[in-house]
CSV table of C-alpha atoms and ligand atoms in Angstrom, one decimal:
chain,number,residue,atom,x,y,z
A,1,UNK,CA,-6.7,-16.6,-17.2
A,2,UNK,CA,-6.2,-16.8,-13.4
A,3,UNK,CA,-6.7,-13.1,-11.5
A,4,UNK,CA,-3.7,-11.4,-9.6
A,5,UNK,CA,-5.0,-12.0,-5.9
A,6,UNK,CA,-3.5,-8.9,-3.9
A,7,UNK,CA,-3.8,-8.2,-0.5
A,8,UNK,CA,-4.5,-4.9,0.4
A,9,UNK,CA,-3.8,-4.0,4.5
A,10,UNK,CA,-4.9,-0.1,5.5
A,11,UNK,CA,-2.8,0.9,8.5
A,12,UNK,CA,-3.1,4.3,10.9
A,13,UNK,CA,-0.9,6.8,9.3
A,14,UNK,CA,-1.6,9.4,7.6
A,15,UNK,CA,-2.5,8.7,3.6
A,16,UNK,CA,-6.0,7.7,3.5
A,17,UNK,CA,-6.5,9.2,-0.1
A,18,UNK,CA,-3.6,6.8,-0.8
A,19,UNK,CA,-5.6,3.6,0.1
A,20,UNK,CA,-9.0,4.9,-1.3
A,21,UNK,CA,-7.2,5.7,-4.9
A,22,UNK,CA,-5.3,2.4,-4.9
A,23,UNK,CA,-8.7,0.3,-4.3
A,24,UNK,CA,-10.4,2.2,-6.8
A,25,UNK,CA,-8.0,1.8,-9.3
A,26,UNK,CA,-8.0,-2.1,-8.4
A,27,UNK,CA,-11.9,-2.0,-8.2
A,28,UNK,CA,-11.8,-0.8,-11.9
A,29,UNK,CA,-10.1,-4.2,-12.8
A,30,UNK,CA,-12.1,-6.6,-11.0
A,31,UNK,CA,-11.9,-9.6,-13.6
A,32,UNK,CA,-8.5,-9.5,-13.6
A,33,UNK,CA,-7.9,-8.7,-9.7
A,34,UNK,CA,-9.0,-10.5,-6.6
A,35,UNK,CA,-8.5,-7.7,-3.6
A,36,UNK,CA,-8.4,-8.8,0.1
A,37,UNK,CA,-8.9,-5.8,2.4
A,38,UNK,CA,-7.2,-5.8,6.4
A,39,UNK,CA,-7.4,-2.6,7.9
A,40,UNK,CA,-6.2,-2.1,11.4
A,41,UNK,CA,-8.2,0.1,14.4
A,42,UNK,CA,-5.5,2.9,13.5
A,43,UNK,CA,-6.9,3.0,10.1
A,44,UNK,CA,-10.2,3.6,10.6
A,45,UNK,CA,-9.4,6.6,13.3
A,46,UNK,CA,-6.8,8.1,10.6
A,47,UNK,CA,-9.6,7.5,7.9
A,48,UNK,CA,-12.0,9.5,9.9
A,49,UNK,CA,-9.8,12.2,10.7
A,50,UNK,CA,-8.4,12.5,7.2
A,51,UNK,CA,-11.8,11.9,4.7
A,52,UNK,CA,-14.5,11.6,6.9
A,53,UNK,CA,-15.4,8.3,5.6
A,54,UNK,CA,-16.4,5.3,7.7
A,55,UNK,CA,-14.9,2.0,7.3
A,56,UNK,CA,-17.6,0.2,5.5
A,57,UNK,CA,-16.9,2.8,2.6
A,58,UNK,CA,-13.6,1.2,2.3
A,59,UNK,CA,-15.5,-2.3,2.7
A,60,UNK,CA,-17.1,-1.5,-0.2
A,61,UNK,CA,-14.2,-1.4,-2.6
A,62,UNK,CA,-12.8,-4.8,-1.7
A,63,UNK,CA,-13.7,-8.2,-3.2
A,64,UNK,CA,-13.0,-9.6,0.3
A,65,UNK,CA,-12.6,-8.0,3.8
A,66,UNK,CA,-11.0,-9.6,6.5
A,67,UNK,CA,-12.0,-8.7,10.6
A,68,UNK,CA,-8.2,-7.6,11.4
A,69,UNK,CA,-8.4,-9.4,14.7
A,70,UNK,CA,-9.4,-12.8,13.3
A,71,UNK,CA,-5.6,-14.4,13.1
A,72,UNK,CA,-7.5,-17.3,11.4
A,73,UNK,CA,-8.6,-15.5,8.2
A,74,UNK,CA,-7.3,-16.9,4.9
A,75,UNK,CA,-4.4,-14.7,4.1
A,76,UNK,CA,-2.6,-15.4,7.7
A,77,UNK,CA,-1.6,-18.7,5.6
A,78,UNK,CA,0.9,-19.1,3.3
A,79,UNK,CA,-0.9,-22.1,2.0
A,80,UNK,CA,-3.3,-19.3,1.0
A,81,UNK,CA,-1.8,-18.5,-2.9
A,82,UNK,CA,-1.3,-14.9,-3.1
A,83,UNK,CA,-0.1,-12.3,-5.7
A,84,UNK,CA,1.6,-9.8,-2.6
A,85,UNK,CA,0.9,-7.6,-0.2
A,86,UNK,CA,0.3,-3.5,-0.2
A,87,UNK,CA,0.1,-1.8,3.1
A,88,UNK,CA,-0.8,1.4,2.2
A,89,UNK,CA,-0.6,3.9,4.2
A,90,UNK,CA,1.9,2.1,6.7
A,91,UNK,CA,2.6,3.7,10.3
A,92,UNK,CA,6.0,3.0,11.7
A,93,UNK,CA,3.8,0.4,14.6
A,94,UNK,CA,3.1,-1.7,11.5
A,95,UNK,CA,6.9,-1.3,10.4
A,96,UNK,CA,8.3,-2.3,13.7
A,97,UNK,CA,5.9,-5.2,13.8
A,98,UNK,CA,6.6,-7.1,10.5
A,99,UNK,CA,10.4,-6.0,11.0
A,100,UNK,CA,10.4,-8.4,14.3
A,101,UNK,CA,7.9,-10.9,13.4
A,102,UNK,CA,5.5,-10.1,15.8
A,103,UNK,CA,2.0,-10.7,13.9
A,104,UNK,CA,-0.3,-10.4,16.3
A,105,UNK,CA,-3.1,-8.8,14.3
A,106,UNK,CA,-4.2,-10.3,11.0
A,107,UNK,CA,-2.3,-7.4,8.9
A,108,UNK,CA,0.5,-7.7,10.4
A,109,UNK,CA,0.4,-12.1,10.0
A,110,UNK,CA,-0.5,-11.5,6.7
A,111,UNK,CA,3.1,-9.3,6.2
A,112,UNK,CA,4.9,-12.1,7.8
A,113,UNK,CA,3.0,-14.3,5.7
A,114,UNK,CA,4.2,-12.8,2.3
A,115,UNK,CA,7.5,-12.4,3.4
A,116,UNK,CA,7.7,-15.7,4.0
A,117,UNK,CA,6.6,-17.0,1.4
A,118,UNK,CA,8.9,-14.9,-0.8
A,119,UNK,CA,6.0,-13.0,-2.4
A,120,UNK,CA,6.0,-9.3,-3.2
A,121,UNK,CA,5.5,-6.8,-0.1
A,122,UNK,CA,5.0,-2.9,-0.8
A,123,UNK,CA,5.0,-0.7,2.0
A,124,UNK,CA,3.6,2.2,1.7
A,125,UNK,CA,5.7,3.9,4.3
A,126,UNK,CA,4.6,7.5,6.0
A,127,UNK,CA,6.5,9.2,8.7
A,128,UNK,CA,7.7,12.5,8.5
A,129,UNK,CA,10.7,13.2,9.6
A,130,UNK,CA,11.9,9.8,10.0
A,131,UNK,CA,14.0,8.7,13.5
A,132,UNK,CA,16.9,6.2,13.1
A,133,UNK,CA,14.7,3.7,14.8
A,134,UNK,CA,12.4,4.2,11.8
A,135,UNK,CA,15.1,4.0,9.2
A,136,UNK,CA,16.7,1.5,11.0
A,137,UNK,CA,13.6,-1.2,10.5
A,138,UNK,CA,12.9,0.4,6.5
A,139,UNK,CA,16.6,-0.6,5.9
A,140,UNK,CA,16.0,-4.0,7.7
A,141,UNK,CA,12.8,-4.7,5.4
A,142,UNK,CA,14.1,-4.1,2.6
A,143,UNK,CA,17.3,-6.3,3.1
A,144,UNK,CA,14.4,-9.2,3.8
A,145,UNK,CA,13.0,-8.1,0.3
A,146,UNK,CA,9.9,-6.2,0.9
A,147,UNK,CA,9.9,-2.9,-1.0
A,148,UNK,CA,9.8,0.2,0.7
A,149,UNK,CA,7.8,3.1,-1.1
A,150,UNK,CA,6.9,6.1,1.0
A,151,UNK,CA,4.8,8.7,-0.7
A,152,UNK,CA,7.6,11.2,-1.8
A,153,UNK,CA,6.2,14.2,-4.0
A,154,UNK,CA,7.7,13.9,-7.4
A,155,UNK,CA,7.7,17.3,-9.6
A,156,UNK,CA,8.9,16.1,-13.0
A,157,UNK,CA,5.8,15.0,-14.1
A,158,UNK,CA,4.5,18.8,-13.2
A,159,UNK,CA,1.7,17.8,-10.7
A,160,UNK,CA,-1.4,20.7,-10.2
A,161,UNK,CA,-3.1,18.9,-7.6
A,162,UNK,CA,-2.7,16.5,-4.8
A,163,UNK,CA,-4.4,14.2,-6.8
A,164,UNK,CA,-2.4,13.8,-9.4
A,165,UNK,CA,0.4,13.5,-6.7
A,166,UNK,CA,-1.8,11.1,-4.8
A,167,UNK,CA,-2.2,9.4,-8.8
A,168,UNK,CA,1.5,9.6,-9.1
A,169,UNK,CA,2.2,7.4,-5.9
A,170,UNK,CA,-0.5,5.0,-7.0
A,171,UNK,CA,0.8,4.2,-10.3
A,172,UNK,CA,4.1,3.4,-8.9
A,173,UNK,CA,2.3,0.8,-6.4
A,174,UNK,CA,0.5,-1.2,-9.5
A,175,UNK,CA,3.8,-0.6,-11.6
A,176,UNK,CA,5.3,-3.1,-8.9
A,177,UNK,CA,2.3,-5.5,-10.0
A,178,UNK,CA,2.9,-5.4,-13.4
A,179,UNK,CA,-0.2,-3.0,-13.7
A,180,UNK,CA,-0.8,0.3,-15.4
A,181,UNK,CA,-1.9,3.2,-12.7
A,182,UNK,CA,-4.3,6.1,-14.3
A,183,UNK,CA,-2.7,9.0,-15.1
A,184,UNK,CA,0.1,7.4,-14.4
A,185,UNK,CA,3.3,9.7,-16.8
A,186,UNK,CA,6.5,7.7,-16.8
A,187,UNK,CA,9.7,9.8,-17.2
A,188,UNK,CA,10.3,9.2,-21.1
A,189,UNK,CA,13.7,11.0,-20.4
A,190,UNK,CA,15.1,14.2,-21.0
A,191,UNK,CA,14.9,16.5,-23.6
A,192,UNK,CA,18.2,17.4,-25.5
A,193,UNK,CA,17.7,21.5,-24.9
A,194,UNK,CA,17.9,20.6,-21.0
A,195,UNK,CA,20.8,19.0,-20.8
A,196,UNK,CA,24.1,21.2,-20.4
B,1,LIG,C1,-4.5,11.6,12.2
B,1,LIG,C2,-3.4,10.6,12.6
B,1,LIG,C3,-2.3,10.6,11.7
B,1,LIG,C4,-1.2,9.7,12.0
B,1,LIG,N1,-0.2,9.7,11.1
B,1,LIG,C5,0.8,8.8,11.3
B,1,LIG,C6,1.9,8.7,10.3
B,1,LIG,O1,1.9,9.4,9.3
B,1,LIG,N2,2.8,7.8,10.6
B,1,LIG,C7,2.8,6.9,11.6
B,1,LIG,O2,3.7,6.1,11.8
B,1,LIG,N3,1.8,7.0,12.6
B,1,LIG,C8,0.8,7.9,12.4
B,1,LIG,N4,-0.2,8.0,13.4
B,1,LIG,C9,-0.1,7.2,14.6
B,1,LIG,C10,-0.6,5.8,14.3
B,1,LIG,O3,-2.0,5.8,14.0
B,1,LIG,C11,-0.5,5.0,15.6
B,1,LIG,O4,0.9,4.8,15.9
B,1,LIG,C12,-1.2,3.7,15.6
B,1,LIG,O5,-1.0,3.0,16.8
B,1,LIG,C13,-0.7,2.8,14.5
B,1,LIG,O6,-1.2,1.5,14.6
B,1,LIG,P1,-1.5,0.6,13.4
B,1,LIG,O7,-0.2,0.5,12.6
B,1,LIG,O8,-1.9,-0.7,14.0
B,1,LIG,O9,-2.6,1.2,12.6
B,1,LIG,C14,-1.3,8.9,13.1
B,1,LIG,C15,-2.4,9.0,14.0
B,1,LIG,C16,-3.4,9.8,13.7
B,1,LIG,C17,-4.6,9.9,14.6
């Protein structure tokens, strides 16, 4: 069987737990998933800031890391058979720059890229609150087909910590893929004493 080959782009909002649970979770799968890291310069300030971790800790998790200013790298081709695209966590810079087409960092290539091509593209979309500019280019995305999943706290599920919120987000990024997140509690609907 052929692996899923995903593209995984790290950009400077705020979410780094995000990013680090979603390549561990693909890290955990390796013979079935090929992972292609891009982080942007944002990231790895944010990543500081937010974990304390360096970027080669990141590095580590991937199959394949791509320099984010090398425009030439594999995935800025569409010739270059992917499975999608996750940008997780994704600033409202990266948003405005695939919503206008202007790739001029490998991350933001690689979006164009995927879009292009027609193959899924998650965004992982953080901005709090969000400015009609900011709204205006989620709505545009996802009228050119790329979903748009911002880490929204859900409370159905009863989550005790921020990582099983943080576990909660990730599952529904690999549900898009077709793969099972850990810890991952689907709504199996409601109980008949709830409802009215
Ligand atoms: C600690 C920190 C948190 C940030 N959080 C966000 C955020 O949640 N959303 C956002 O759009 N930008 C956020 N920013 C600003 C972006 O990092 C900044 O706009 C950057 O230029 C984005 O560039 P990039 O998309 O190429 O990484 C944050 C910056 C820092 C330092």
């Amino acid at each position: 069987m052929d692996k899923k080959r995903i593209i995984v782009g790290i950009s400077g909002a705020s979410g780094m737990p995000l990013a680090l649970e979603l390549l561990r979770q693909l890290q955990g799968r390796r013979e079935q998933i090929e992972t292609h890291l891009l982080y942007t310069d944002g990231a790895v300030q944010t990543l500081r800031k937010e974990t304390g971790q360096k970027p080669e800790q990141l590095e580590k998790m991937a199959d394949y890391v791509h320099d984010n200013h090398n425009i030439g790298a594999a995935p800025a081709s569409g010739s270059f058979r992917t499975d999608g695209m996750i940008v997780v966590p994704c600033s409202m810079k990266t948003v405005a720059g695939i919503v206008s087409g202007y790739s001029d960092d490998l991350l933001l290539r690689a979006a164009d890229v995927t879009l292009k091509e027609c193959r899924r593209l998650v965004l992982v979309t953080r901005e709090c609150p969000l400015s009609s500019i900011h709204l205006r280019n989620m709505y545009e995305l996802s009228r050119m087909g790329a979903v748009i999943l911002p880490p929204v706290l859900s409370f159905y599920n009863h989550p005790d910590s921020l990582d099983c919120c943080v576990k909660h987000i990730t599952g529904k990024i690999l549900d898009l893929f077709g793969l099972e997140g850990e810890d991952y509690h689907r709504w199996e609907g409601m109980d008949e004493d709830f409802c009215m």
